[in-house]
XYZ file of C-alpha atoms in Angstrom:
695
model
C 19.359 -6.145 -14.036
C 17.989 -4.270 -11.028
C 16.530 -6.407 -8.299
C 12.909 -5.681 -7.464
C 12.834 -7.892 -4.356
C 11.263 -7.582 -1.917
C 9.356 -4.300 -1.903
C 9.033 -3.117 -5.512
C 7.834 -6.548 -6.677
C 5.018 -6.370 -4.139
C 4.247 -2.830 -5.295
C 4.061 -3.700 -8.975
C 1.960 -6.824 -8.423
C -0.664 -4.987 -6.403
C -0.325 -1.640 -8.193
C -1.426 0.289 -5.147
C -0.093 2.772 -2.594
C -1.204 2.702 1.033
C -1.688 6.252 2.210
C -4.599 7.436 4.294
C -5.390 8.659 7.751
C -5.891 6.557 10.849
C -9.521 7.632 10.891
C -9.979 5.896 7.559
C -8.015 2.916 8.851
C -10.592 2.488 11.588
C -13.581 2.418 9.238
C -13.652 -1.312 8.845
C -14.240 -2.553 12.353
C -15.256 -6.126 13.134
C -18.895 -6.618 11.956
C -19.408 -2.850 11.546
C -18.605 0.021 9.224
C -18.403 3.689 10.054
C -18.099 6.330 7.322
C -15.558 8.994 8.306
C -14.959 12.009 6.075
C -11.259 12.755 5.661
C -10.543 16.463 5.229
C -7.442 17.896 3.545
C -6.569 21.563 4.110
C -3.496 22.131 1.953
C -4.115 21.054 -1.643
C -7.011 23.445 -2.222
C -6.073 26.110 0.368
C -9.239 25.237 2.203
C -11.075 22.286 3.706
C -11.823 19.666 1.058
C -12.857 16.030 1.275
C -9.791 13.967 0.307
C -11.893 11.903 -2.095
C -12.851 15.045 -4.057
C -9.375 16.524 -4.528
C -8.084 17.278 -8.014
C -4.482 15.996 -7.868
C -2.469 13.697 -5.628
C -2.085 14.640 -1.970
C -0.637 12.308 0.644
C -2.172 12.879 4.056
C -0.293 11.639 7.113
C -2.487 11.921 10.166
C -1.616 12.215 13.850
C -1.865 8.499 14.643
C 0.520 7.628 11.814
C 2.913 10.322 13.057
C 2.772 8.947 16.600
C 3.594 5.451 15.378
C 6.589 6.695 13.382
C 7.740 8.886 16.306
C 10.201 10.541 13.946
C 13.528 11.948 15.050
C 13.999 13.380 11.546
C 11.429 14.566 9.010
C 12.724 11.963 6.535
C 10.931 9.215 8.483
C 7.619 11.017 7.954
C 7.983 11.715 4.243
C 8.614 8.010 3.581
C 4.848 7.724 4.075
C 4.174 9.876 0.988
C 4.525 8.514 -2.536
C 6.963 10.359 -4.799
C 8.680 11.999 -1.826
C 12.228 11.485 -0.581
C 13.800 13.638 2.085
C 17.448 12.705 1.693
C 18.908 12.946 5.179
C 22.235 14.642 5.732
C 23.903 14.766 9.119
C 21.968 15.673 12.252
C 18.812 17.506 11.186
C 20.065 18.426 7.696
C 18.309 17.253 4.528
C 17.614 17.698 0.808
C 14.080 17.316 -0.541
C 12.737 15.528 -3.622
C 9.055 15.639 -4.685
C 8.378 14.129 -8.096
C 11.940 15.199 -8.811
C 15.585 14.329 -8.327
C 17.335 15.490 -5.188
C 18.365 18.961 -6.313
C 21.401 20.949 -5.142
C 22.260 24.634 -4.997
C 19.545 27.262 -4.608
C 17.159 25.092 -6.643
C 17.273 22.438 -3.939
C 14.872 24.555 -1.892
C 13.598 27.138 -4.390
C 11.551 24.572 -6.334
C 9.673 23.200 -3.327
C 7.428 24.996 -0.887
C 7.575 24.054 2.801
C 4.832 25.356 5.060
C 3.584 25.255 8.611
C -0.152 25.867 8.917
C -0.224 27.129 5.331
C 2.517 29.751 5.788
C 5.970 29.344 4.247
C 8.768 28.521 6.695
C 11.044 30.908 4.778
C 10.256 33.988 2.714
C 10.230 33.815 -1.115
C 13.827 34.143 -2.345
C 15.359 33.344 1.068
C 14.856 29.587 1.390
C 17.382 27.154 2.849
C 17.787 23.485 1.928
C 17.416 22.412 5.578
C 14.424 24.580 6.443
C 12.099 21.706 7.371
C 13.981 21.350 10.672
C 12.348 24.650 11.695
C 8.899 23.019 11.646
C 7.512 21.479 14.815
C 6.882 18.119 13.136
C 7.525 16.124 16.335
C 4.119 17.120 17.755
C 2.233 17.877 14.554
C -1.399 16.845 14.213
C -0.813 16.064 10.547
C 1.471 16.447 7.546
C 0.133 16.923 4.019
C 2.312 16.445 0.943
C 0.955 17.934 -2.283
C 2.770 16.593 -5.340
C 3.214 18.369 -8.667
C 3.209 21.960 -9.901
C 1.014 24.190 -7.728
C 2.111 27.765 -8.425
C -1.456 28.825 -9.235
C -2.497 28.015 -5.680
C 0.618 28.934 -3.721
C 2.942 30.915 -5.997
C 6.672 30.675 -6.502
C 8.584 27.622 -5.203
C 5.658 25.195 -5.553
C 6.984 23.987 -8.907
C 7.483 20.334 -7.882
C 5.213 20.247 -4.845
C 4.853 21.321 -1.241
C 4.879 20.015 2.325
C 2.587 21.465 4.985
C 3.101 20.640 8.669
C -0.075 21.168 10.718
C 0.553 22.134 14.332
C -0.647 20.256 17.411
C -4.388 20.613 17.751
C -6.007 22.619 20.468
C -8.448 20.814 22.782
C -6.554 17.564 22.299
C -5.348 15.369 25.155
C -2.522 16.431 27.431
C 0.482 14.156 27.038
C 4.096 13.717 27.979
C 6.672 11.383 26.445
C 10.307 10.438 26.971
C 12.472 8.893 24.229
C 15.949 7.434 24.703
C 18.253 5.689 22.249
C 21.751 4.931 21.064
C 24.517 7.551 21.073
C 23.085 9.459 24.030
C 19.837 10.279 22.231
C 17.295 11.854 24.570
C 14.023 13.660 23.824
C 11.110 15.001 25.843
C 7.791 15.890 24.196
C 4.930 17.566 26.011
C 1.507 18.940 25.107
C -0.729 20.795 27.553
C -4.133 22.245 26.646
C -6.513 24.377 28.711
C -10.129 24.868 27.667
C -11.590 28.079 29.032
C -14.934 29.778 28.832
C -13.655 32.372 26.363
C -10.149 31.253 25.333
C -8.654 27.856 24.567
C -4.904 27.692 25.141
C -2.259 25.118 24.299
C 1.499 24.689 24.533
C 3.645 22.023 22.835
C 7.320 21.565 23.686
C 10.093 19.373 22.282
C 13.563 19.186 23.845
C 16.105 16.980 22.052
C 19.717 16.061 22.690
C 21.663 13.665 20.471
C 25.311 12.675 20.906
C 25.567 11.771 17.219
C 26.538 8.513 15.531
C 29.697 9.898 13.931
C 32.425 11.652 15.884
C 31.647 15.317 16.723
C 28.182 15.118 15.192
C 25.688 15.671 18.013
C 22.990 18.297 18.258
C 20.647 19.954 20.724
C 17.320 21.331 19.576
C 14.466 23.063 21.379
C 10.999 23.822 20.010
C 8.050 25.548 21.660
C 4.651 26.138 20.056
C 1.904 28.198 21.677
C -1.685 28.432 20.482
C -4.800 30.288 21.599
C -8.297 30.314 20.107
C -11.222 32.602 20.852
C -14.240 34.240 19.248
C -14.514 37.945 18.508
C -18.091 38.815 17.588
C -18.745 36.609 14.528
C -15.056 35.876 13.874
C -13.162 32.785 15.046
C -9.515 33.588 15.746
C -6.542 31.287 16.317
C -3.118 32.595 17.320
C -0.022 30.430 16.814
C 3.563 31.118 17.863
C 6.473 28.730 17.197
C 10.067 29.229 18.361
C 12.872 26.806 17.462
C 16.604 26.665 18.134
C 19.199 24.228 16.783
C 22.812 23.888 17.927
C 24.477 21.213 15.826
C 27.926 19.752 15.352
C 28.036 18.573 11.754
C 29.651 15.550 10.133
C 30.321 15.853 6.411
C 30.462 13.280 3.656
C 32.454 10.087 4.136
C 35.099 10.327 1.379
C 37.156 7.145 1.646
C 36.558 5.622 -1.791
C 33.824 3.738 -3.612
C 31.342 1.969 -1.290
C 33.131 3.270 1.807
C 29.765 3.159 3.632
C 29.970 -0.657 3.547
C 33.136 -0.703 5.681
C 32.024 -0.800 9.315
C 35.401 0.511 10.518
C 34.838 3.783 8.600
C 31.264 4.572 9.584
C 31.988 6.844 12.558
C 34.707 8.879 10.818
C 34.096 12.605 10.614
C 36.693 14.448 8.554
C 35.148 17.801 9.516
C 35.115 17.855 13.345
C 34.951 21.671 13.455
C 31.819 21.930 11.303
C 28.666 23.303 12.944
C 25.242 24.781 12.232
C 23.227 27.099 14.492
C 19.694 28.164 13.653
C 16.944 30.180 15.332
C 13.440 30.704 13.963
C 10.323 32.490 15.221
C 6.913 32.470 13.503
C 3.603 34.024 14.556
C 0.264 33.892 12.749
C -3.302 34.944 13.537
C -5.977 33.099 11.562
C -9.339 34.877 11.444
C -12.355 33.040 9.972
C -15.825 34.409 9.296
C -18.731 32.678 7.586
C -22.335 33.613 6.991
C -24.700 31.836 4.632
C -22.919 31.579 1.253
C -19.885 33.794 1.996
C -16.703 32.987 3.946
C -13.633 35.120 4.691
C -10.214 34.192 6.023
C -7.621 36.814 6.997
C -4.189 35.677 8.218
C -1.510 38.202 9.170
C 1.862 36.706 10.132
C 5.400 37.499 11.272
C 8.561 35.504 10.549
C 12.169 35.652 11.801
C 15.136 33.389 11.013
C 18.858 33.541 11.744
C 21.421 30.880 10.845
C 25.202 30.532 10.804
C 27.299 27.524 9.804
C 30.772 26.476 8.769
C 30.897 25.758 5.030
C 33.067 22.682 5.480
C 32.222 21.493 1.960
C 34.113 24.442 0.386
C 37.881 24.999 0.161
C 38.873 27.559 2.761
C 35.890 26.615 4.986
C 34.290 30.073 5.245
C 31.435 30.823 7.647
C 28.045 31.860 6.300
C 25.448 33.795 8.257
C 22.027 34.489 6.806
C 18.605 35.476 8.004
C 15.539 37.571 7.397
C 12.470 38.962 9.090
C 9.073 39.236 7.444
C 5.576 40.575 7.776
C 2.864 39.109 5.609
C -0.857 38.831 5.007
C -3.097 36.215 3.385
C -6.691 37.155 2.521
C -9.248 34.907 0.869
C -12.975 35.221 0.173
C -15.217 32.356 -0.929
C -18.752 32.887 -2.218
C -21.344 30.481 -3.588
C -22.530 32.754 -6.412
C -24.793 30.145 -8.020
C -26.085 26.792 -6.851
C -23.496 25.176 -9.148
C -20.645 27.711 -8.937
C -18.275 28.708 -6.161
C -15.905 31.645 -6.561
C -12.777 32.319 -4.516
C -10.568 35.431 -4.512
C -7.283 35.750 -2.675
C -4.389 38.095 -1.964
C -0.959 37.085 -0.627
C 1.500 39.765 0.493
C 4.974 39.300 1.988
C 7.536 41.973 2.923
C 10.947 40.672 4.002
C 14.330 42.124 4.927
C 17.153 39.631 4.515
C 20.928 39.514 4.722
C 23.843 37.211 3.957
C 27.520 37.311 4.872
C 30.330 34.902 4.035
C 33.642 35.312 5.840
C 36.853 33.281 5.743
C 38.970 33.674 8.860
C 42.305 32.389 7.542
C 44.180 31.668 4.340
C 43.071 28.669 2.310
C 45.094 25.594 3.164
C 45.715 23.718 -0.074
C 48.524 22.286 -2.157
C 47.034 24.207 -5.087
C 48.498 27.677 -5.618
C 45.385 28.505 -7.658
C 42.986 27.785 -4.789
C 45.147 29.676 -2.308
C 45.088 32.694 -4.620
C 41.409 32.815 -5.603
C 40.001 31.976 -2.144
C 41.501 34.647 0.127
C 40.842 35.306 3.779
C 38.351 38.026 4.639
C 34.788 38.846 3.610
C 33.495 37.235 0.419
C 29.898 38.500 0.536
C 28.045 41.008 2.657
C 24.682 42.116 1.323
C 21.132 43.023 2.320
C 17.980 42.424 0.306
C 14.550 43.946 0.816
C 11.867 41.927 -0.943
C 8.216 42.518 -1.686
C 5.989 39.745 -2.928
C 2.431 40.479 -4.053
C 0.043 37.920 -5.514
C -3.597 37.966 -6.633
C -5.469 34.784 -7.453
C -8.948 33.559 -8.245
C -10.506 30.101 -8.334
C -13.784 28.959 -9.867
C -15.379 25.603 -9.049
C -18.274 24.898 -11.416
C -20.454 21.817 -11.249
C -21.144 20.789 -14.849
C -23.461 17.922 -13.936
C -24.424 16.039 -10.807
C -21.325 13.871 -11.330
C -18.658 16.236 -12.686
C -16.944 19.482 -11.684
C -14.323 21.680 -13.291
C -11.835 23.806 -11.339
C -10.010 26.783 -12.863
C -7.371 28.858 -11.045
C -5.398 31.881 -12.252
C -2.721 33.756 -10.324
C -0.532 36.818 -10.843
C 2.711 37.107 -8.861
C 5.139 39.984 -8.620
C 8.349 39.849 -6.601
C 10.722 42.797 -6.225
C 14.222 42.638 -4.770
C 16.143 45.713 -3.594
C 19.745 44.484 -3.198
C 22.465 46.466 -1.430
C 26.094 45.356 -1.620
C 28.124 46.331 1.475
C 31.558 45.478 -0.001
C 33.530 46.484 -3.072
C 32.022 45.573 -6.438
C 33.613 42.778 -8.459
C 35.857 39.826 -7.643
C 38.341 41.622 -5.409
C 39.576 40.840 -1.929
C 37.688 42.494 0.895
C 40.480 45.095 1.209
C 40.036 46.045 -2.457
C 43.194 44.375 -3.791
C 43.223 41.852 -6.632
C 43.544 38.082 -6.456
C 45.971 36.235 -8.652
C 45.019 33.951 -11.556
C 42.561 36.461 -13.033
C 40.614 37.403 -9.922
C 38.947 35.987 -6.822
C 36.318 33.269 -7.195
C 33.583 35.157 -5.365
C 32.048 38.111 -7.221
C 29.847 40.860 -5.834
C 27.497 42.680 -8.235
C 26.716 46.338 -7.675
C 23.606 47.356 -5.747
C 20.472 47.022 -7.881
C 16.750 46.369 -8.027
C 15.135 43.405 -9.772
C 11.525 42.719 -10.615
C 9.833 39.470 -11.700
C 6.196 39.139 -12.753
C 4.589 35.806 -13.569
C 1.156 34.445 -14.388
C 0.276 30.833 -13.618
C -2.922 28.864 -14.032
C -4.437 25.475 -13.308
C -7.306 23.562 -14.911
C -8.842 20.520 -13.297
C -11.728 18.146 -13.853
C -13.149 15.578 -11.437
C -15.804 12.995 -12.241
C -17.757 10.991 -9.686
C -17.864 7.402 -10.942
C -19.976 6.402 -7.936
C -20.233 7.281 -4.254
C -16.774 5.878 -3.511
C -14.750 6.512 -6.700
C -13.427 9.595 -8.467
C -11.529 10.214 -11.710
C -9.517 13.448 -11.961
C -7.528 15.229 -14.679
C -5.304 18.235 -14.046
C -3.087 20.660 -15.993
C -0.795 23.240 -14.378
C 1.285 26.016 -15.845
C 3.753 26.982 -13.120
C 6.879 28.997 -12.392
C 9.460 29.842 -9.801
C 11.203 33.195 -9.557
C 15.013 33.362 -9.186
C 16.414 32.950 -5.701
C 18.429 35.811 -4.213
C 21.559 33.606 -4.193
C 21.203 33.107 -7.965
C 21.083 36.856 -8.494
C 23.626 38.240 -6.038
C 25.917 35.437 -4.869
C 27.949 35.326 -8.066
C 31.327 33.806 -8.917
C 34.218 33.953 -11.367
C 33.675 37.496 -12.598
C 29.935 37.334 -13.372
C 28.854 40.877 -12.520
C 25.220 40.528 -13.592
C 22.944 37.517 -13.335
C 20.244 37.957 -15.950
C 18.382 34.792 -15.021
C 14.628 34.745 -15.420
C 11.867 32.660 -13.908
C 11.843 28.903 -14.416
C 8.739 27.516 -16.153
C 6.969 24.178 -15.796
C 4.003 22.552 -17.531
C 2.448 19.579 -15.751
C -0.236 17.035 -16.704
C -1.795 14.544 -14.313
C -4.558 11.956 -14.401
C -5.671 9.881 -11.459
C -8.211 7.477 -10.019
C -9.197 7.380 -6.337
C -11.334 4.880 -4.373
C -12.618 5.150 -0.804
C -14.204 1.815 0.065
C -15.126 0.185 3.361
C -11.745 -1.442 3.944
C -9.548 0.146 1.267
C -8.477 3.621 0.300
C -6.664 3.442 -3.059
C -5.249 5.993 -5.453
C -3.187 5.817 -8.624
C -1.943 8.873 -10.515
C 0.178 9.365 -13.614
C 2.016 12.626 -14.214
C 4.252 14.388 -16.712
C 6.116 17.600 -15.840
C 8.304 19.444 -18.329
C 10.544 22.116 -16.851
C 12.150 24.729 -19.105
C 14.638 27.566 -18.624
C 15.983 25.857 -15.525
C 18.689 27.810 -13.690
C 22.111 26.126 -13.539
C 25.798 26.943 -13.088
C 28.077 26.525 -16.100
C 31.763 25.495 -16.109
C 32.692 28.960 -14.808
C 30.118 28.734 -11.980
C 28.023 31.427 -13.619
C 24.252 31.312 -13.231
C 22.377 30.903 -16.522
C 18.960 29.837 -17.788
C 18.541 27.049 -20.305
C 18.326 23.672 -18.545
C 15.320 21.643 -19.750
C 14.240 18.464 -17.956
C 11.350 16.010 -18.192
C 9.816 14.271 -15.162
C 7.353 11.389 -15.662
C 5.982 8.861 -13.263
C 3.199 6.863 -11.687
C 2.319 6.865 -7.977
C 0.341 4.272 -6.038
C -1.448 4.862 -2.746
C -3.343 2.171 -0.888
C -4.380 1.728 2.707
C -5.938 -1.693 3.275
C -7.422 -3.168 6.427
C -6.899 -6.886 5.857
C -8.869 -7.867 8.937
C -9.809 -6.350 12.264
C -6.265 -6.786 13.616
C -4.044 -6.262 10.544
C -3.592 -3.231 8.338
C -1.182 -2.709 5.431
C -0.037 0.607 4.023
C 1.997 0.959 0.842
C 3.290 4.007 -1.003
C 5.191 3.520 -4.240
C 6.411 5.678 -7.100
C 8.005 4.709 -10.402
C 9.513 7.684 -12.231
C 12.123 8.880 -14.707
C 13.855 12.252 -14.647
C 15.717 13.107 -17.862
C 17.791 15.888 -19.415
C 16.202 17.265 -22.597
C 19.174 19.336 -23.797
C 22.927 19.837 -23.362
C 23.526 23.109 -21.493
C 25.797 21.852 -18.718
C 29.409 22.715 -19.428
C 29.003 21.683 -23.076
C 28.568 18.029 -22.073
C 26.328 15.670 -24.041
C 23.614 15.053 -21.464
C 20.439 14.914 -23.550
C 18.611 11.700 -22.754
C 20.641 11.002 -19.599
C 19.003 10.480 -16.227
C 19.317 13.422 -13.868
C 21.604 12.377 -11.029
C 20.277 11.372 -7.587
C 16.942 10.279 -9.021
C 15.922 6.704 -8.088
C 13.434 5.260 -10.550
C 11.629 3.255 -7.902
C 10.842 4.215 -4.303
C 8.578 2.150 -2.092
C 7.546 1.949 1.536
C 5.453 -0.873 2.994
C 4.075 -1.013 6.535
C 2.210 -3.785 8.330
C 0.392 -2.865 11.547
C -0.668 -5.888 13.602
C -2.678 -5.658 16.794
C -1.362 -8.843 18.426
C -3.643 -8.600 21.464
C -5.752 -5.782 22.852
C -2.824 -4.015 24.505
C 0.109 -4.927 22.245
C 0.712 -3.811 18.671
C 3.603 -4.465 16.293
C 4.659 -2.512 13.215
C 6.976 -3.819 10.504
C 8.249 -1.382 7.877
C 10.176 -2.035 4.653
C 11.719 0.909 2.813
C 13.182 0.394 -0.655
C 15.256 2.912 -2.625
C 16.329 1.998 -6.140
C 19.801 2.539 -7.527
C 20.597 5.965 -8.991
C 23.317 7.782 -10.879
C 25.685 10.048 -8.961
C 26.660 12.340 -11.854
C 25.052 13.966 -14.881
C 27.204 11.862 -17.220
C 25.660 8.675 -15.699
C 29.108 7.168 -15.138
C 28.905 6.499 -11.390
C 26.111 4.761 -9.505
C 24.764 3.980 -6.041
C 23.332 0.466 -5.837
C 20.260 1.282 -3.726
C 19.064 -0.391 -0.537
C 16.227 -1.964 1.430
C 15.896 -1.061 5.120
C 13.678 -2.934 7.597
C 12.421 -1.360 10.833
C 10.473 -3.096 13.608
C 8.575 -1.544 16.500
C 6.258 -2.744 19.259
C 3.907 -0.837 21.571
C 2.424 -1.995 24.869
C -0.518 -0.073 26.305
C 0.021 -0.528 30.043
C -3.248 1.166 30.969
C -5.576 3.810 29.542
C -2.970 6.517 30.083
C 0.444 4.889 29.836
C 2.231 3.162 26.956
C 5.768 1.995 26.270
C 7.259 1.249 22.878
C 10.526 -0.013 21.440
C 11.741 0.547 17.887
C 14.615 -1.287 16.224
C 15.859 0.693 13.241
C 17.651 -1.176 10.455
C 16.887 -4.603 11.919
C 19.003 -6.432 9.321
C 22.018 -4.163 9.962
C 22.167 -3.204 6.288
C 25.107 -1.125 5.110
C 23.632 1.790 3.176
C 24.002 5.497 2.441
C 21.346 8.063 3.305
C 22.629 9.944 0.272
C 25.430 9.254 -2.187
C 27.280 11.699 -4.424
C 30.238 11.881 -6.799
C 32.100 15.175 -7.160
C 35.661 16.469 -7.514
C 36.814 12.955 -8.393
C 35.506 11.442 -5.122
C 32.665 9.185 -4.057
C 30.910 10.918 -1.144
C 28.393 9.369 1.247
C 26.168 10.371 4.119
C 26.357 7.201 6.178
C 23.259 5.209 7.091
C 23.365 4.037 10.688
C 23.678 0.348 11.626
C 21.084 -1.343 13.827
C 20.008 0.947 16.665
C 17.268 0.912 19.280
C 14.972 3.625 20.620
C 12.617 3.254 23.582
C 9.702 5.512 24.433
C 7.478 6.042 27.470
C 4.245 8.011 26.925
C 1.728 9.277 29.448
C -1.611 10.912 28.631
C -3.564 12.942 31.135
């Protein structure tokens, strides 16, 4: 029987999930109460009071982010129920939102990751690690919207989305220095200038990490610039973000079952030559205009990414390089057409040029004659794709009575890919000769054009029980279009990938309270996904995988007294196969692998004295299966972190954080493949110290 101690037991007894902003935390002051409206920008693609949202959104505000002081985005998403960012090595990760941790193209194609409402990567060109391109270290907030949201945001938002909100203009100037184990060093700085006509701000993060495992360090630089000004009756904000990552990569630990528990193995890196380099540039210009009952927002943007890495997880260890550049435009118009009805129209357009190459420099080293034959040296893929994405959507908010409102959204999406193959067609070597054993593994389809059109819609209802309580019900019909890799990066002789869009139908019901000392939310959801894209026994992409995702999420933020606050986020969920498409195996009714049933995070914030605060965090991850057959399992873990902050004066503070206080042996992610248990190692006890100065 699975142990529920200590975190899940607490979660189930209280049935709540602590998740709210620091502004709300401060409402219940000693002998006083101050009502503070908490605004969410992501879930409704516009400013909405958190209490009045239809659907579950976890909001992580700037104070919570500062307390976490995250080195990796995974530390932030622990604060959102139903979310798990499974950390790989360095800055790598795999995302789960009301879902298992997915792999392949679906591991990023079924989630949407944004910065200031604009996707980090273009539709069809996502990467599983793309969140490291966001400037989360100095964000003013992170919002996590759970569940199917294609009607609002289009393709990829089939399980949910994450929006990182950049450092705010007109905020305080600040500088911080972080140091830690394994030569970890980071400098963060924010500088704002308020002018008569233009407000300007710059945020910079410089990070160097020697790495816990051998040959696993990284250096990363991020710079964000912002400027705001008025032009006649328009308010305009420019944002530019540039990031660069240079990483040495450690792969899975593959030394047998539970190898992560053996302290002598933890620093082993069997792939010392592995690396990942990434550059990203994003620019947007947000233009807002409002007069009486009408509001416009027009946001043109530019995007550039380039990445190369050694594919150490594949035989032959080829090198992949991919990237794209984009130009896009978001237009929305909101009008109060009646006293009880608000109407919104929107247009999203994205034009992108992308490319991908995969090259193997030398012959495959293997004892298998088959692998040496089908994985030759030379170019495996070399293609370009021009994409055009056009979407039209409309939203109606109609107040039925003084206490109830319905929300209806409909969206039409069309994505076109123009693919050009720069090598020979088929599964030949790059010089045009044949591989043995029936042909090379990697197959290149002929140049072609593909077109996908989809309609999605959402219906929601919210009822005001009283001034501080809301009941909401939501239904979403969603989709995600095929990823370019699923169409053009084919294998084992598949010359045409006829995959179509994945569909999802989601139901959700929830209850939300915003009281003087407590913000509480509980939501139940059911998401059925059909025509999922998968690879069969021959590594050919096909539709036909059906899965069911059901769960309950708890959010509570509770100020116990003037000095002590507790925050809990918990999700209990099941993720099941509904049919048997995978390699003819009998999977129906099995749990999808890498899908913990129970995830919980509990934080206590205690203000010991006026200048000293302590935070204690418990993070629980349930056991989960490592394979679709449910034959291998990871036992789960509970990690305890402790931090303390001392405010030396009004401008200066120092803090110390002890990660994994109990020195628990755990895996950030576990896997079973090719007959091997594989683990990304969780680090033993380590200490970080921080010095912050505000001016």
